[in-house]
mmCIF file of C-alpha atoms (C1' of nucleotides) in Angstrom:
data_model
loop_
_atom_site.group_PDB
_atom_site.id
_atom_site.type_symbol
_atom_site.label_atom_id
_atom_site.label_comp_id
_atom_site.label_asym_id
_atom_site.label_seq_id
_atom_site.Cartn_x
_atom_site.Cartn_y
_atom_site.Cartn_z
ATOM 1 C CA MET A 59 -23.694 -70.362 -29.189
ATOM 2 C CA ALA A 60 -24.445 -69.855 -25.072
ATOM 3 C CA THR A 61 -20.952 -68.429 -25.009
ATOM 4 C CA ALA A 62 -21.730 -66.136 -27.485
ATOM 5 C CA GLN A 63 -24.662 -65.387 -25.648
ATOM 6 C CA GLN A 64 -22.927 -64.962 -22.587
ATOM 7 C CA LEU A 65 -20.181 -62.409 -24.076
ATOM 8 C CA PHE A 66 -22.973 -60.170 -25.768
ATOM 9 C CA HIS A 67 -24.473 -60.145 -21.983
ATOM 10 C CA GLU A 68 -21.727 -59.115 -20.673
ATOM 11 C CA ARG A 69 -19.873 -56.636 -22.273
ATOM 12 C CA GLY A 70 -22.966 -55.501 -24.982
ATOM 13 C CA TYR A 71 -22.837 -55.857 -28.502
ATOM 14 C CA ASP A 72 -20.507 -52.735 -29.207
ATOM 15 C CA ALA A 73 -17.920 -54.237 -27.000
ATOM 16 C CA VAL A 74 -17.745 -57.498 -28.314
ATOM 17 C CA SER A 75 -15.371 -57.596 -31.330
ATOM 18 C CA VAL A 76 -15.501 -60.628 -33.795
ATOM 19 C CA ALA A 77 -12.163 -61.492 -32.121
ATOM 20 C CA ASP A 78 -13.324 -61.920 -29.107
ATOM 21 C CA VAL A 79 -15.924 -64.517 -30.367
ATOM 22 C CA THR A 80 -13.681 -66.221 -32.405
ATOM 23 C CA ASP A 81 -11.087 -66.605 -29.589
ATOM 24 C CA ALA A 82 -13.671 -67.734 -26.992
ATOM 25 C CA LEU A 83 -15.277 -70.470 -29.587
ATOM 26 C CA GLY A 84 -11.783 -71.493 -30.208
ATOM 27 C CA ILE A 85 -12.736 -70.991 -34.096
ATOM 28 C CA ASN A 86 -10.832 -68.784 -36.578
ATOM 29 C CA PRO A 87 -12.608 -65.216 -38.571
ATOM 30 C CA PRO A 88 -12.912 -67.365 -41.939
ATOM 31 C CA SER A 89 -14.976 -70.209 -39.933
ATOM 32 C CA PHE A 90 -16.781 -67.392 -38.240
ATOM 33 C CA TYR A 91 -18.002 -65.980 -41.296
ATOM 34 C CA ALA A 92 -18.859 -69.177 -43.065
ATOM 35 C CA ALA A 93 -21.132 -69.748 -39.957
ATOM 36 C CA PHE A 94 -22.581 -67.002 -39.035
ATOM 37 C CA GLY A 95 -21.937 -64.608 -42.240
ATOM 38 C CA SER A 96 -21.683 -61.540 -40.039
ATOM 39 C CA LYS A 97 -21.481 -60.001 -36.410
ATOM 40 C CA ALA A 98 -24.933 -58.824 -36.252
ATOM 41 C CA GLY A 99 -25.818 -62.375 -38.325
ATOM 42 C CA LEU A 100 -24.074 -64.144 -35.126
ATOM 43 C CA TYR A 101 -26.059 -61.846 -32.922
ATOM 44 C CA GLN A 102 -29.478 -62.656 -34.811
ATOM 45 C CA ARG A 103 -28.942 -66.053 -34.040
ATOM 46 C CA VAL A 104 -27.789 -65.256 -29.852
ATOM 47 C CA LEU A 105 -31.578 -63.721 -30.010
ATOM 48 C CA ASP A 106 -33.642 -66.789 -31.085
ATOM 49 C CA TYR A 107 -31.556 -68.806 -29.066
ATOM 50 C CA TRP A 108 -31.700 -66.431 -25.916
ATOM 51 C CA THR A 109 -35.784 -66.490 -27.055
ATOM 52 C CA ASP A 110 -35.871 -69.953 -26.787
ATOM 53 C CA THR A 111 -34.000 -70.725 -23.817
ATOM 54 C CA GLU A 112 -33.898 -67.727 -21.273
ATOM 55 C CA ALA A 113 -36.644 -65.089 -22.203
ATOM 56 C CA ILE A 114 -39.360 -64.779 -19.567
ATOM 57 C CA PRO A 115 -41.958 -67.013 -20.180
ATOM 58 C CA LEU A 116 -44.615 -64.649 -20.761
ATOM 59 C CA ALA A 117 -47.460 -66.943 -21.638
ATOM 60 C CA ASP A 118 -46.881 -68.265 -18.331
ATOM 61 C CA ILE A 119 -46.794 -65.747 -16.407
ATOM 62 C CA LEU A 120 -49.504 -63.602 -18.257
ATOM 63 C CA ARG A 121 -52.468 -66.048 -17.142
ATOM 64 C CA PRO A 122 -56.017 -65.360 -17.878
ATOM 65 C CA ASP A 123 -57.031 -66.815 -14.395
ATOM 66 C CA VAL A 124 -55.179 -64.680 -12.405
ATOM 67 C CA PRO A 125 -55.892 -60.650 -12.174
ATOM 68 C CA VAL A 126 -53.804 -58.618 -14.355
ATOM 69 C CA ALA A 127 -52.719 -56.047 -11.417
ATOM 70 C CA ASP A 128 -50.932 -59.824 -10.251
ATOM 71 C CA ALA A 129 -49.794 -61.320 -13.003
ATOM 72 C CA VAL A 130 -47.701 -58.113 -14.323
ATOM 73 C CA ALA A 131 -46.463 -57.490 -11.035
ATOM 74 C CA ALA A 132 -45.123 -60.857 -11.032
ATOM 75 C CA MET A 133 -43.609 -60.340 -14.082
ATOM 76 C CA LEU A 134 -41.767 -57.428 -12.928
ATOM 77 C CA GLU A 135 -40.630 -59.718 -9.852
ATOM 78 C CA GLU A 136 -39.156 -62.172 -12.275
ATOM 79 C CA ALA A 137 -37.422 -59.750 -14.232
ATOM 80 C CA ALA A 138 -35.499 -57.940 -11.850
ATOM 81 C CA ARG A 139 -34.477 -61.976 -10.407
ATOM 82 C CA ARG A 140 -33.488 -62.767 -13.940
ATOM 83 C CA TYR A 141 -31.549 -59.469 -14.334
ATOM 84 C CA ALA A 142 -29.808 -60.108 -11.148
ATOM 85 C CA PHE A 143 -28.777 -63.663 -11.305
ATOM 86 C CA ASN A 144 -25.698 -63.495 -13.241
ATOM 87 C CA PRO A 145 -23.991 -60.226 -11.738
ATOM 88 C CA ALA A 146 -20.847 -60.359 -14.529
ATOM 89 C CA ALA A 147 -24.075 -60.212 -17.303
ATOM 90 C CA GLY A 148 -26.691 -58.206 -15.641
ATOM 91 C CA GLY A 149 -29.912 -56.854 -17.133
ATOM 92 C CA CYS A 150 -31.749 -57.696 -19.958
ATOM 93 C CA LEU A 151 -29.806 -59.035 -23.381
ATOM 94 C CA VAL A 152 -32.790 -57.596 -24.896
ATOM 95 C CA LEU A 153 -33.087 -54.337 -23.718
ATOM 96 C CA GLU A 154 -29.509 -53.444 -23.697
ATOM 97 C CA GLY A 155 -29.185 -54.461 -27.270
ATOM 98 C CA THR A 156 -31.949 -51.665 -27.986
ATOM 99 C CA ARG A 157 -29.233 -49.272 -27.444
ATOM 100 C CA CYS A 158 -25.888 -50.525 -29.526
ATOM 101 C CA ASN A 159 -24.693 -48.401 -32.005
ATOM 102 C CA ASP A 160 -24.821 -50.830 -34.923
ATOM 103 C CA ASP A 161 -28.266 -50.795 -37.218
ATOM 104 C CA ASP A 162 -28.764 -53.899 -37.808
ATOM 105 C CA ALA A 163 -28.457 -55.531 -33.699
ATOM 106 C CA ARG A 164 -30.138 -52.420 -32.797
ATOM 107 C CA GLU A 165 -33.454 -53.139 -34.955
ATOM 108 C CA ALA A 166 -33.199 -56.717 -34.345
ATOM 109 C CA ALA A 167 -33.240 -56.442 -30.566
ATOM 110 C CA ARG A 168 -35.987 -53.752 -30.823
ATOM 111 C CA ALA A 169 -38.076 -55.877 -32.901
ATOM 112 C CA LEU A 170 -37.820 -58.651 -30.320
ATOM 113 C CA ASN A 171 -38.640 -56.302 -27.870
ATOM 114 C CA LEU A 172 -41.530 -54.539 -29.435
ATOM 115 C CA GLY A 173 -43.010 -58.212 -29.545
ATOM 116 C CA ALA A 174 -43.050 -58.560 -26.008
ATOM 117 C CA GLU A 175 -44.094 -55.762 -25.011
ATOM 118 C CA THR A 176 -47.012 -55.947 -27.835
ATOM 119 C CA PHE A 177 -47.768 -58.948 -26.150
ATOM 120 C CA ILE A 178 -48.149 -57.440 -22.619
ATOM 121 C CA HIS A 179 -50.166 -54.823 -23.902
ATOM 122 C CA ASP A 180 -52.906 -57.400 -25.397
ATOM 123 C CA TYR A 181 -52.805 -59.157 -22.282
ATOM 124 C CA ILE A 182 -53.722 -56.174 -19.850
ATOM 125 C CA ALA A 183 -56.018 -54.650 -22.981
ATOM 126 C CA ALA A 184 -58.296 -58.024 -23.053
ATOM 127 C CA ARG A 185 -59.511 -56.959 -19.503
ATOM 128 C CA HIS A 186 -58.424 -52.984 -18.724
ATOM 129 C CA PRO A 187 -58.710 -51.463 -22.433
ATOM 130 C CA GLU A 188 -58.712 -48.063 -21.395
ATOM 131 C CA ALA A 189 -55.780 -48.411 -18.889
ATOM 132 C CA ALA A 190 -53.479 -50.641 -21.371
ATOM 133 C CA ASP A 191 -51.381 -47.976 -23.521
ATOM 134 C CA GLN A 192 -50.831 -46.430 -20.057
ATOM 135 C CA VAL A 193 -49.844 -49.306 -18.501
ATOM 136 C CA THR A 194 -47.525 -50.680 -20.359
ATOM 137 C CA ASP A 195 -45.625 -47.640 -21.091
ATOM 138 C CA PHE A 196 -45.218 -47.939 -17.125
ATOM 139 C CA VAL A 197 -44.200 -51.373 -17.411
ATOM 140 C CA ALA A 198 -41.946 -51.189 -20.023
ATOM 141 C CA THR A 199 -40.048 -48.298 -18.880
ATOM 142 C CA THR A 200 -39.822 -50.305 -15.498
ATOM 143 C CA MET A 201 -38.216 -53.132 -16.873
ATOM 144 C CA SER A 202 -35.471 -50.789 -19.215
ATOM 145 C CA GLY A 203 -35.154 -48.931 -15.327
ATOM 146 C CA LEU A 204 -34.255 -52.715 -14.018
ATOM 147 C CA SER A 205 -32.050 -53.638 -16.479
ATOM 148 C CA ALA A 206 -30.036 -50.127 -16.524
ATOM 149 C CA LYS A 207 -29.935 -50.456 -13.207
ATOM 150 C CA ALA A 208 -28.768 -54.007 -12.934
ATOM 151 C CA ARG A 209 -26.042 -53.326 -15.355
ATOM 152 C CA SER A 210 -24.752 -50.730 -12.847
ATOM 153 C CA GLY A 211 -24.688 -52.515 -9.615
ATOM 154 C CA HIS A 212 -27.955 -52.886 -7.933
ATOM 155 C CA ASP A 213 -28.306 -56.288 -6.410
ATOM 156 C CA LEU A 214 -31.271 -58.742 -6.151
ATOM 157 C CA SER A 215 -32.519 -57.433 -3.275
ATOM 158 C CA ARG A 216 -32.618 -53.704 -4.776
ATOM 159 C CA LEU A 217 -34.274 -54.886 -7.684
ATOM 160 C CA LEU A 218 -36.729 -56.885 -6.346
ATOM 161 C CA ALA A 219 -37.801 -53.912 -3.716
ATOM 162 C CA THR A 220 -37.906 -51.590 -7.049
ATOM 163 C CA ALA A 221 -39.863 -54.313 -8.880
ATOM 164 C CA ARG A 222 -42.485 -54.831 -5.770
ATOM 165 C CA LEU A 223 -42.928 -50.819 -5.324
ATOM 166 C CA ALA A 224 -43.735 -50.476 -9.276
ATOM 167 C CA GLY A 225 -46.284 -53.808 -8.861
ATOM 168 C CA SER A 226 -48.048 -51.798 -6.270
ATOM 169 C CA VAL A 227 -49.137 -49.135 -8.619
ATOM 170 C CA LEU A 228 -50.807 -52.017 -10.753
ATOM 171 C CA THR A 229 -53.260 -53.083 -7.997
ATOM 172 C CA GLN A 230 -54.303 -49.447 -8.041
ATOM 173 C CA VAL A 231 -54.843 -48.402 -11.233
ATOM 174 C CA LEU A 232 -55.721 -52.367 -12.632
ATOM 175 C CA PRO A 233 -58.882 -53.125 -9.853
ATOM 176 C CA ALA A 234 -59.718 -56.857 -9.939
ATOM 177 C CA MET N 52 -19.222 -26.191 -25.849
ATOM 178 C CA ALA N 53 -23.083 -26.153 -26.556
ATOM 179 C CA THR N 54 -22.305 -28.026 -30.160
ATOM 180 C CA ALA N 55 -20.377 -30.490 -28.415
ATOM 181 C CA GLN N 56 -23.127 -31.136 -25.720
ATOM 182 C CA GLN N 57 -25.695 -31.763 -28.334
ATOM 183 C CA LEU N 58 -23.745 -34.123 -30.275
ATOM 184 C CA PHE N 59 -23.123 -36.119 -27.523
ATOM 185 C CA HIS N 60 -26.605 -36.186 -26.209
ATOM 186 C CA GLU N 61 -27.864 -36.817 -29.944
ATOM 187 C CA ARG N 62 -25.507 -39.682 -30.603
ATOM 188 C CA GLY N 63 -23.856 -40.802 -27.308
ATOM 189 C CA TYR N 64 -20.358 -40.647 -26.631
ATOM 190 C CA ASP N 65 -19.103 -43.860 -28.196
ATOM 191 C CA ALA N 66 -20.737 -43.130 -31.771
ATOM 192 C CA VAL N 67 -18.883 -39.448 -31.493
ATOM 193 C CA SER N 68 -15.746 -39.597 -33.328
ATOM 194 C CA VAL N 69 -13.286 -36.697 -32.566
ATOM 195 C CA ALA N 70 -12.936 -35.546 -36.399
ATOM 196 C CA ASP N 71 -17.313 -35.269 -35.307
ATOM 197 C CA VAL N 72 -16.607 -32.401 -33.133
ATOM 198 C CA THR N 73 -13.760 -30.693 -35.154
ATOM 199 C CA ASP N 74 -16.026 -30.794 -37.954
ATOM 200 C CA ALA N 75 -18.571 -29.049 -35.867
ATOM 201 C CA LEU N 76 -16.291 -26.967 -34.269
ATOM 202 C CA GLY N 77 -14.699 -26.095 -37.769
ATOM 203 C CA ILE N 78 -11.376 -26.457 -35.843
ATOM 204 C CA ASN N 79 -8.540 -28.869 -36.143
ATOM 205 C CA PRO N 80 -7.441 -32.058 -34.074
ATOM 206 C CA PRO N 81 -4.422 -30.482 -33.116
ATOM 207 C CA SER N 82 -6.656 -27.489 -31.531
ATOM 208 C CA PHE N 83 -9.205 -29.851 -30.157
ATOM 209 C CA TYR N 84 -6.305 -31.303 -28.103
ATOM 210 C CA ALA N 85 -4.633 -28.429 -27.276
ATOM 211 C CA ALA N 86 -8.205 -27.084 -25.863
ATOM 212 C CA PHE N 87 -9.332 -30.365 -24.106
ATOM 213 C CA GLY N 88 -6.314 -32.811 -24.061
ATOM 214 C CA SER N 89 -8.648 -35.999 -25.011
ATOM 215 C CA LYS N 90 -12.196 -37.218 -26.053
ATOM 216 C CA ALA N 91 -12.788 -37.527 -22.471
ATOM 217 C CA GLY N 92 -11.169 -34.434 -21.249
ATOM 218 C CA LEU N 93 -13.952 -32.762 -23.257
ATOM 219 C CA TYR N 94 -16.596 -35.061 -22.294
ATOM 220 C CA GLN N 95 -15.767 -33.953 -18.649
ATOM 221 C CA ARG N 96 -16.341 -30.656 -19.887
ATOM 222 C CA VAL N 97 -19.310 -30.744 -21.205
ATOM 223 C CA LEU N 98 -20.975 -32.955 -18.197
ATOM 224 C CA ASP N 99 -19.641 -29.498 -15.988
ATOM 225 C CA TYR N 100 -21.200 -27.132 -18.661
ATOM 226 C CA TRP N 101 -24.450 -29.331 -18.331
ATOM 227 C CA THR N 102 -24.612 -29.458 -14.836
ATOM 228 C CA ASP N 103 -24.379 -25.279 -14.910
ATOM 229 C CA THR N 104 -26.781 -25.347 -17.583
ATOM 230 C CA GLU N 105 -29.146 -27.670 -18.703
ATOM 231 C CA ALA N 106 -29.617 -29.959 -15.249
ATOM 232 C CA ILE N 107 -32.621 -30.545 -13.044
ATOM 233 C CA PRO N 108 -32.641 -28.008 -10.523
ATOM 234 C CA LEU N 109 -32.872 -30.512 -7.767
ATOM 235 C CA ALA N 110 -32.686 -27.781 -5.330
ATOM 236 C CA ASP N 111 -35.424 -25.915 -6.373
ATOM 237 C CA ILE N 112 -37.610 -28.866 -6.854
ATOM 238 C CA LEU N 113 -36.929 -30.787 -3.635
ATOM 239 C CA ARG N 114 -38.062 -27.958 -1.041
ATOM 240 C CA PRO N 115 -38.397 -28.461 2.413
ATOM 241 C CA ASP N 116 -41.707 -27.113 2.482
ATOM 242 C CA VAL N 117 -43.897 -29.285 0.227
ATOM 243 C CA PRO N 118 -44.346 -32.692 0.984
ATOM 244 C CA VAL N 119 -41.913 -34.921 -0.158
ATOM 245 C CA ALA N 120 -44.097 -37.307 -2.411
ATOM 246 C CA ASP N 121 -44.863 -34.454 -3.805
ATOM 247 C CA ALA N 122 -41.925 -32.568 -4.646
ATOM 248 C CA VAL N 123 -40.519 -36.123 -5.360
ATOM 249 C CA ALA N 124 -43.509 -36.879 -8.474
ATOM 250 C CA ALA N 125 -42.938 -33.099 -9.861
ATOM 251 C CA MET N 126 -39.142 -34.164 -9.939
ATOM 252 C CA LEU N 127 -40.308 -37.169 -12.216
ATOM 253 C CA GLU N 128 -42.537 -35.344 -14.712
ATOM 254 C CA GLU N 129 -39.529 -32.123 -14.944
ATOM 255 C CA ALA N 130 -37.501 -35.119 -16.306
ATOM 256 C CA ALA N 131 -39.810 -36.850 -18.303
ATOM 257 C CA ARG N 132 -40.289 -32.938 -19.696
ATOM 258 C CA ARG N 133 -36.572 -32.522 -20.111
ATOM 259 C CA TYR N 134 -36.177 -36.207 -21.835
ATOM 260 C CA ALA N 135 -38.394 -35.529 -24.274
ATOM 261 C CA PHE N 136 -37.774 -31.558 -25.316
ATOM 262 C CA ASN N 137 -35.618 -32.274 -28.489
ATOM 263 C CA PRO N 138 -36.579 -35.714 -29.899
ATOM 264 C CA ALA N 139 -33.484 -35.280 -32.053
ATOM 265 C CA ALA N 140 -31.510 -35.786 -28.547
ATOM 266 C CA GLY N 141 -34.147 -37.937 -26.066
ATOM 267 C CA GLY N 142 -32.820 -38.546 -22.675
ATOM 268 C CA CYS N 143 -30.492 -37.812 -20.515
ATOM 269 C CA LEU N 144 -27.064 -36.895 -20.642
ATOM 270 C CA VAL N 145 -25.756 -38.217 -18.295
ATOM 271 C CA LEU N 146 -27.755 -41.714 -17.578
ATOM 272 C CA GLU N 147 -27.278 -42.417 -20.828
ATOM 273 C CA GLY N 148 -23.291 -41.738 -20.393
ATOM 274 C CA THR N 149 -22.909 -44.014 -17.661
ATOM 275 C CA ARG N 150 -23.979 -46.689 -20.014
ATOM 276 C CA CYS N 151 -20.658 -46.060 -22.399
ATOM 277 C CA ASN N 152 -17.944 -48.078 -23.445
ATOM 278 C CA ASP N 153 -15.171 -45.980 -22.491
ATOM 279 C CA ASP N 154 -13.735 -46.252 -18.934
ATOM 280 C CA ASP N 155 -13.000 -42.417 -18.057
ATOM 281 C CA ALA N 156 -16.103 -41.106 -19.461
ATOM 282 C CA ARG N 157 -18.657 -43.700 -17.815
ATOM 283 C CA GLU N 158 -16.948 -43.155 -14.039
ATOM 284 C CA ALA N 159 -17.340 -39.554 -15.141
ATOM 285 C CA ALA N 160 -20.934 -39.717 -15.637
ATOM 286 C CA ARG N 161 -21.568 -42.297 -13.093
ATOM 287 C CA ALA N 162 -20.107 -39.928 -10.530
ATOM 288 C CA LEU N 163 -22.467 -36.902 -11.772
ATOM 289 C CA ASN N 164 -25.171 -39.241 -11.121
ATOM 290 C CA LEU N 165 -24.243 -40.490 -8.248
ATOM 291 C CA GLY N 166 -24.005 -37.174 -6.557
ATOM 292 C CA ALA N 167 -27.775 -36.800 -7.906
ATOM 293 C CA GLU N 168 -29.158 -39.580 -6.518
ATOM 294 C CA THR N 169 -27.646 -38.757 -3.338
ATOM 295 C CA PHE N 170 -28.794 -35.893 -2.906
ATOM 296 C CA ILE N 171 -32.301 -37.424 -3.590
ATOM 297 C CA HIS N 172 -31.767 -39.939 -0.665
ATOM 298 C CA ASP N 173 -30.879 -37.287 1.637
ATOM 299 C CA TYR N 174 -34.101 -35.508 0.699
ATOM 300 C CA ILE N 175 -36.469 -38.103 1.096
ATOM 301 C CA ALA N 176 -34.377 -39.485 4.418
ATOM 302 C CA ALA N 177 -34.640 -36.362 5.884
ATOM 303 C CA ARG N 178 -38.486 -36.918 6.724
ATOM 304 C CA HIS N 179 -38.680 -40.857 5.738
ATOM 305 C CA PRO N 180 -35.742 -42.368 6.684
ATOM 306 C CA GLU N 181 -36.989 -45.790 6.540
ATOM 307 C CA ALA N 182 -38.180 -45.669 3.282
ATOM 308 C CA ALA N 183 -35.290 -43.684 1.507
ATOM 309 C CA ASP N 184 -33.166 -46.319 0.618
ATOM 310 C CA GLN N 185 -36.344 -48.368 -1.305
ATOM 311 C CA VAL N 186 -37.648 -44.812 -2.944
ATOM 312 C CA THR N 187 -34.251 -43.304 -3.978
ATOM 313 C CA ASP N 188 -33.904 -46.902 -5.926
ATOM 314 C CA PHE N 189 -37.135 -46.524 -6.924
ATOM 315 C CA VAL N 190 -37.020 -43.056 -8.677
ATOM 316 C CA ALA N 191 -33.829 -43.523 -9.995
ATOM 317 C CA THR N 192 -34.732 -46.920 -11.556
ATOM 318 C CA THR N 193 -37.942 -44.941 -13.039
ATOM 319 C CA MET N 194 -35.887 -41.832 -14.443
ATOM 320 C CA SER N 195 -33.192 -44.630 -16.077
ATOM 321 C CA GLY N 196 -36.136 -46.116 -17.766
ATOM 322 C CA LEU N 197 -37.723 -42.977 -18.826
ATOM 323 C CA SER N 198 -34.516 -41.955 -20.515
ATOM 324 C CA ALA N 199 -34.068 -45.148 -22.104
ATOM 325 C CA LYS N 200 -37.717 -44.804 -23.461
ATOM 326 C CA ALA N 201 -37.317 -41.094 -24.749
ATOM 327 C CA ARG N 202 -34.482 -42.049 -26.857
ATOM 328 C CA SER N 203 -36.576 -45.127 -28.254
ATOM 329 C CA GLY N 204 -38.899 -42.859 -29.974
ATOM 330 C CA HIS N 205 -41.327 -42.114 -26.741
ATOM 331 C CA ASP N 206 -42.866 -38.892 -26.833
ATOM 332 C CA LEU N 207 -43.779 -36.135 -24.415
ATOM 333 C CA SER N 208 -47.326 -37.780 -23.478
ATOM 334 C CA ARG N 209 -46.227 -41.311 -23.335
ATOM 335 C CA LEU N 210 -43.177 -40.412 -20.444
ATOM 336 C CA LEU N 211 -45.205 -37.665 -18.677
ATOM 337 C CA ALA N 212 -47.914 -40.680 -18.085
ATOM 338 C CA THR N 213 -45.402 -43.053 -17.080
ATOM 339 C CA ALA N 214 -43.671 -40.748 -14.328
ATOM 340 C CA ARG N 215 -47.458 -39.952 -13.129
ATOM 341 C CA LEU N 216 -48.092 -43.166 -12.687
ATOM 342 C CA ALA N 217 -44.570 -43.750 -11.143
ATOM 343 C CA GLY N 218 -45.726 -40.804 -8.919
ATOM 344 C CA SER N 219 -48.401 -42.201 -7.762
ATOM 345 C CA VAL N 220 -46.322 -44.995 -5.713
ATOM 346 C CA LEU N 221 -44.656 -42.076 -3.861
ATOM 347 C CA THR N 222 -48.089 -40.924 -2.378
ATOM 348 C CA GLN N 223 -49.019 -44.221 -0.879
ATOM 349 C CA VAL N 224 -45.193 -45.116 0.255
ATOM 350 C CA LEU N 225 -44.790 -41.433 1.646
ATOM 351 C CA PRO N 226 -47.552 -39.935 3.914
ATOM 352 C CA ALA N 227 -47.145 -36.078 4.297
ATOM 353 C "C1'" DG D 195 9.317 -3.402 -39.918
ATOM 354 C "C1'" DG D 196 11.777 -7.506 -38.274
ATOM 355 C "C1'" DC D 197 11.661 -11.246 -34.884
ATOM 356 C "C1'" DA D 198 9.626 -14.524 -31.515
ATOM 357 C "C1'" DT D 199 5.714 -16.954 -30.577
ATOM 358 C "C1'" DT D 200 1.511 -18.798 -31.290
ATOM 359 C "C1'" DT D 201 -1.853 -20.573 -33.976
ATOM 360 C "C1'" DT D 202 -3.056 -23.227 -37.735
ATOM 361 C "C1'" DG D 203 -3.453 -27.456 -41.581
ATOM 362 C "C1'" DT D 204 -1.597 -31.643 -43.508
ATOM 363 C "C1'" DA D 205 -0.577 -35.318 -43.406
ATOM 364 C "C1'" DA D 206 0.882 -39.633 -40.605
ATOM 365 C "C1'" DT D 207 1.204 -42.941 -36.679
ATOM 366 C "C1'" DG D 208 -0.183 -46.971 -34.187
ATOM 367 C "C1'" DG D 209 -3.871 -49.330 -33.372
ATOM 368 C "C1'" DT D 210 -8.286 -51.740 -34.035
ATOM 369 C "C1'" DT D 211 -12.784 -52.871 -36.230
ATOM 370 C "C1'" DA D 212 -15.043 -56.361 -39.531
ATOM 371 C "C1'" DC D 213 -14.489 -59.093 -43.025
ATOM 372 C "C1'" DT D 214 -11.396 -62.417 -46.886
ATOM 373 C "C1'" DA D 215 -7.916 -64.442 -50.136
ATOM 374 C "C1'" DC D 216 -5.082 -68.007 -50.252
ATOM 375 C "C1'" DA D 217 -2.678 -72.067 -49.514
ATOM 376 C "C1'" DA D 218 -2.083 -76.162 -46.326
ATOM 377 C "C1'" DA D 219 -4.284 -79.769 -44.188
ATOM 378 C "C1'" DT D 220 -7.910 -83.083 -43.089
ATOM 379 C "C1'" DA D 221 -11.917 -85.337 -44.117
ATOM 380 C "C1'" DG D 222 -14.936 -88.456 -47.458
ATOM 381 C "C1'" DA D 223 -16.093 -91.361 -50.709
ATOM 382 C "C1'" DT D 224 -14.893 -95.244 -53.884
ATOM 383 C "C1'" DA K 165 -4.661 -95.801 -51.718
ATOM 384 C "C1'" DT K 166 -6.195 -91.928 -54.380
ATOM 385 C "C1'" DC K 167 -8.810 -87.987 -55.815
ATOM 386 C "C1'" DT K 168 -12.219 -84.494 -54.763
ATOM 387 C "C1'" DA K 169 -14.135 -81.546 -51.460
ATOM 388 C "C1'" DT K 170 -14.662 -79.404 -47.367
ATOM 389 C "C1'" DT K 171 -12.609 -77.010 -43.928
ATOM 390 C "C1'" DT K 172 -9.110 -74.715 -41.701
ATOM 391 C "C1'" DG K 173 -4.907 -71.564 -40.139
ATOM 392 C "C1'" DT K 174 -2.413 -67.657 -41.733
ATOM 393 C "C1'" DA K 175 -1.809 -63.326 -43.449
ATOM 394 C "C1'" DG K 176 -3.688 -59.629 -45.104
ATOM 395 C "C1'" DT K 177 -7.497 -55.610 -46.528
ATOM 396 C "C1'" DA K 178 -9.856 -51.574 -46.201
ATOM 397 C "C1'" DA K 179 -11.910 -48.341 -43.229
ATOM 398 C "C1'" DC K 180 -11.892 -46.302 -38.852
ATOM 399 C "C1'" DC K 181 -10.431 -44.733 -34.132
ATOM 400 C "C1'" DA K 182 -7.923 -41.469 -31.087
ATOM 401 C "C1'" DT K 183 -4.066 -39.036 -31.058
ATOM 402 C "C1'" DT K 184 0.562 -36.546 -32.563
ATOM 403 C "C1'" DA K 185 4.842 -34.431 -35.938
ATOM 404 C "C1'" DC K 186 5.790 -31.217 -38.543
ATOM 405 C "C1'" DA K 187 5.609 -27.129 -41.399
ATOM 406 C "C1'" DA K 188 3.106 -23.108 -43.132
ATOM 407 C "C1'" DA K 189 0.868 -19.456 -41.502
ATOM 408 C "C1'" DA K 190 -0.710 -15.797 -38.309
ATOM 409 C "C1'" DT K 191 -0.356 -13.154 -34.720
ATOM 410 C "C1'" DG K 192 2.082 -9.976 -30.970
ATOM 411 C "C1'" DC K 193 5.790 -7.199 -29.429
ATOM 412 C "C1'" DC K 194 8.977 -3.777 -30.171
#
DNA sequence: GGCATTTTGTAATGGTTACTACAAATAGAT
DNA sequence: ATCTATTTGTAGTAACCATTACAAAATGCC
C-alpha cells in the first residue's frame, strides 16, 4: 500500500498504469483485481491509507487555545514542509488527485479535500464567523498553489517563504 | 485555432485526443498532421496564439509609474477575472498546461510560464531588489492556486476576494 | 479539355490502456 | 496422501491512443 501511494504521489493518478502497480508490487493483474477491484478502487484505498498515515494532523494544529491566525499560519508552514519533503513526490497527494482525468478518482480526492476545507472553515468560523469564507478560500488556494509549485521544482525554503508571506495576511485579517 | 485553444482550455492537454480536434475542426487526420505535425505541435501553436490574443498584458499592468505593490495586486485581480471568465474553461491555459503528462507540451507551457515569472521578477526587482525573489514566488504560487481553484468551481467573486487578500500582503512587504 | 499536383477520406498500424478467461500450480484439510 | 479450494501466471480482449499508407477526388495549369 505504501509503494502504491508512492507511485501515485510521484507520477499522479493518470500517469500510473496498473502494469506499473503490478510490477512494483510483484503481483499479476488477476491478483490486483481480486484485491482492489479496479485502479480507482486501489486509489480509494491509498487515499484512506494516506489519511491515516501522512495527512496533516489538522486537529492537532488548529487548536482552540492558540490564536486562529497563528494556527492557520502554522498549518500553511506545515503544508510547505510536507509538500517539499520528498522532491521526487512533491505536493499533496490529494490536491494533485483532484486534478486527474479519471472521474471516480477525481471525485474521491475532491471529497477528501472538501472535508479538510470544511474542517478549516469551521475552525475559523468559531471565532471569526464573518471572515471564515474568505479566509478559507484564501488558505485553500494558497495550499493548492504550494502543491503545484512543489511539483514544479520549488524547494523547501521557497515554499516556506511563500507560506510565511501568506500567513502574514492572516494576522492582519484575523486579529487575536 | 481558437476552437483548438478552447478544447485544450476546457479539458486540458491530456484529455483532448487528436480525434477530438479533427472532429471539432471538421478535418481528417492527414490534414491535421500536414498542418501541425503532431498534437504537441498544435499545442505550441495554440500557446503562441494565446500569447497574442488572451494572455494577461503584463507590460500594461506592471507600469513603472504606479507603486509596485498596486501593480502586482492589480495583476492578481486581473488573473482572477480571466480565470473565472469562462466557467467551462476555468483557470489559465498555460498554468494548467505545465501539469500535463506529455513531456513536449509540458516543457512548452513551462517555458512560457517561466518567461512571465521572469518578467514579474524583473519588474519587482527594479524597485525592491531584496524582496523580488520571495514576492515573485508568492505571486506565482497564488496564481497557480487561483487557476486550480477556478477549475474546481470557485466563481469570480471568490477568486477576486482571494486575489485581494493576497494583494494585501504586497502593500505590507513592498512599501511605496 | 487533359495532365499533374495537391488535397481529402478511408482505413489501417502499432502501441498502450484497463481488465479477464483459463489453465497450471499451490495450499489446506482430513 | 488425496481431494478440494484458492491463488497464481500466461495470455488475451476490446477499446482507445497518436500517427500514417494509400487511393479517390478535387484542384490548378496550359
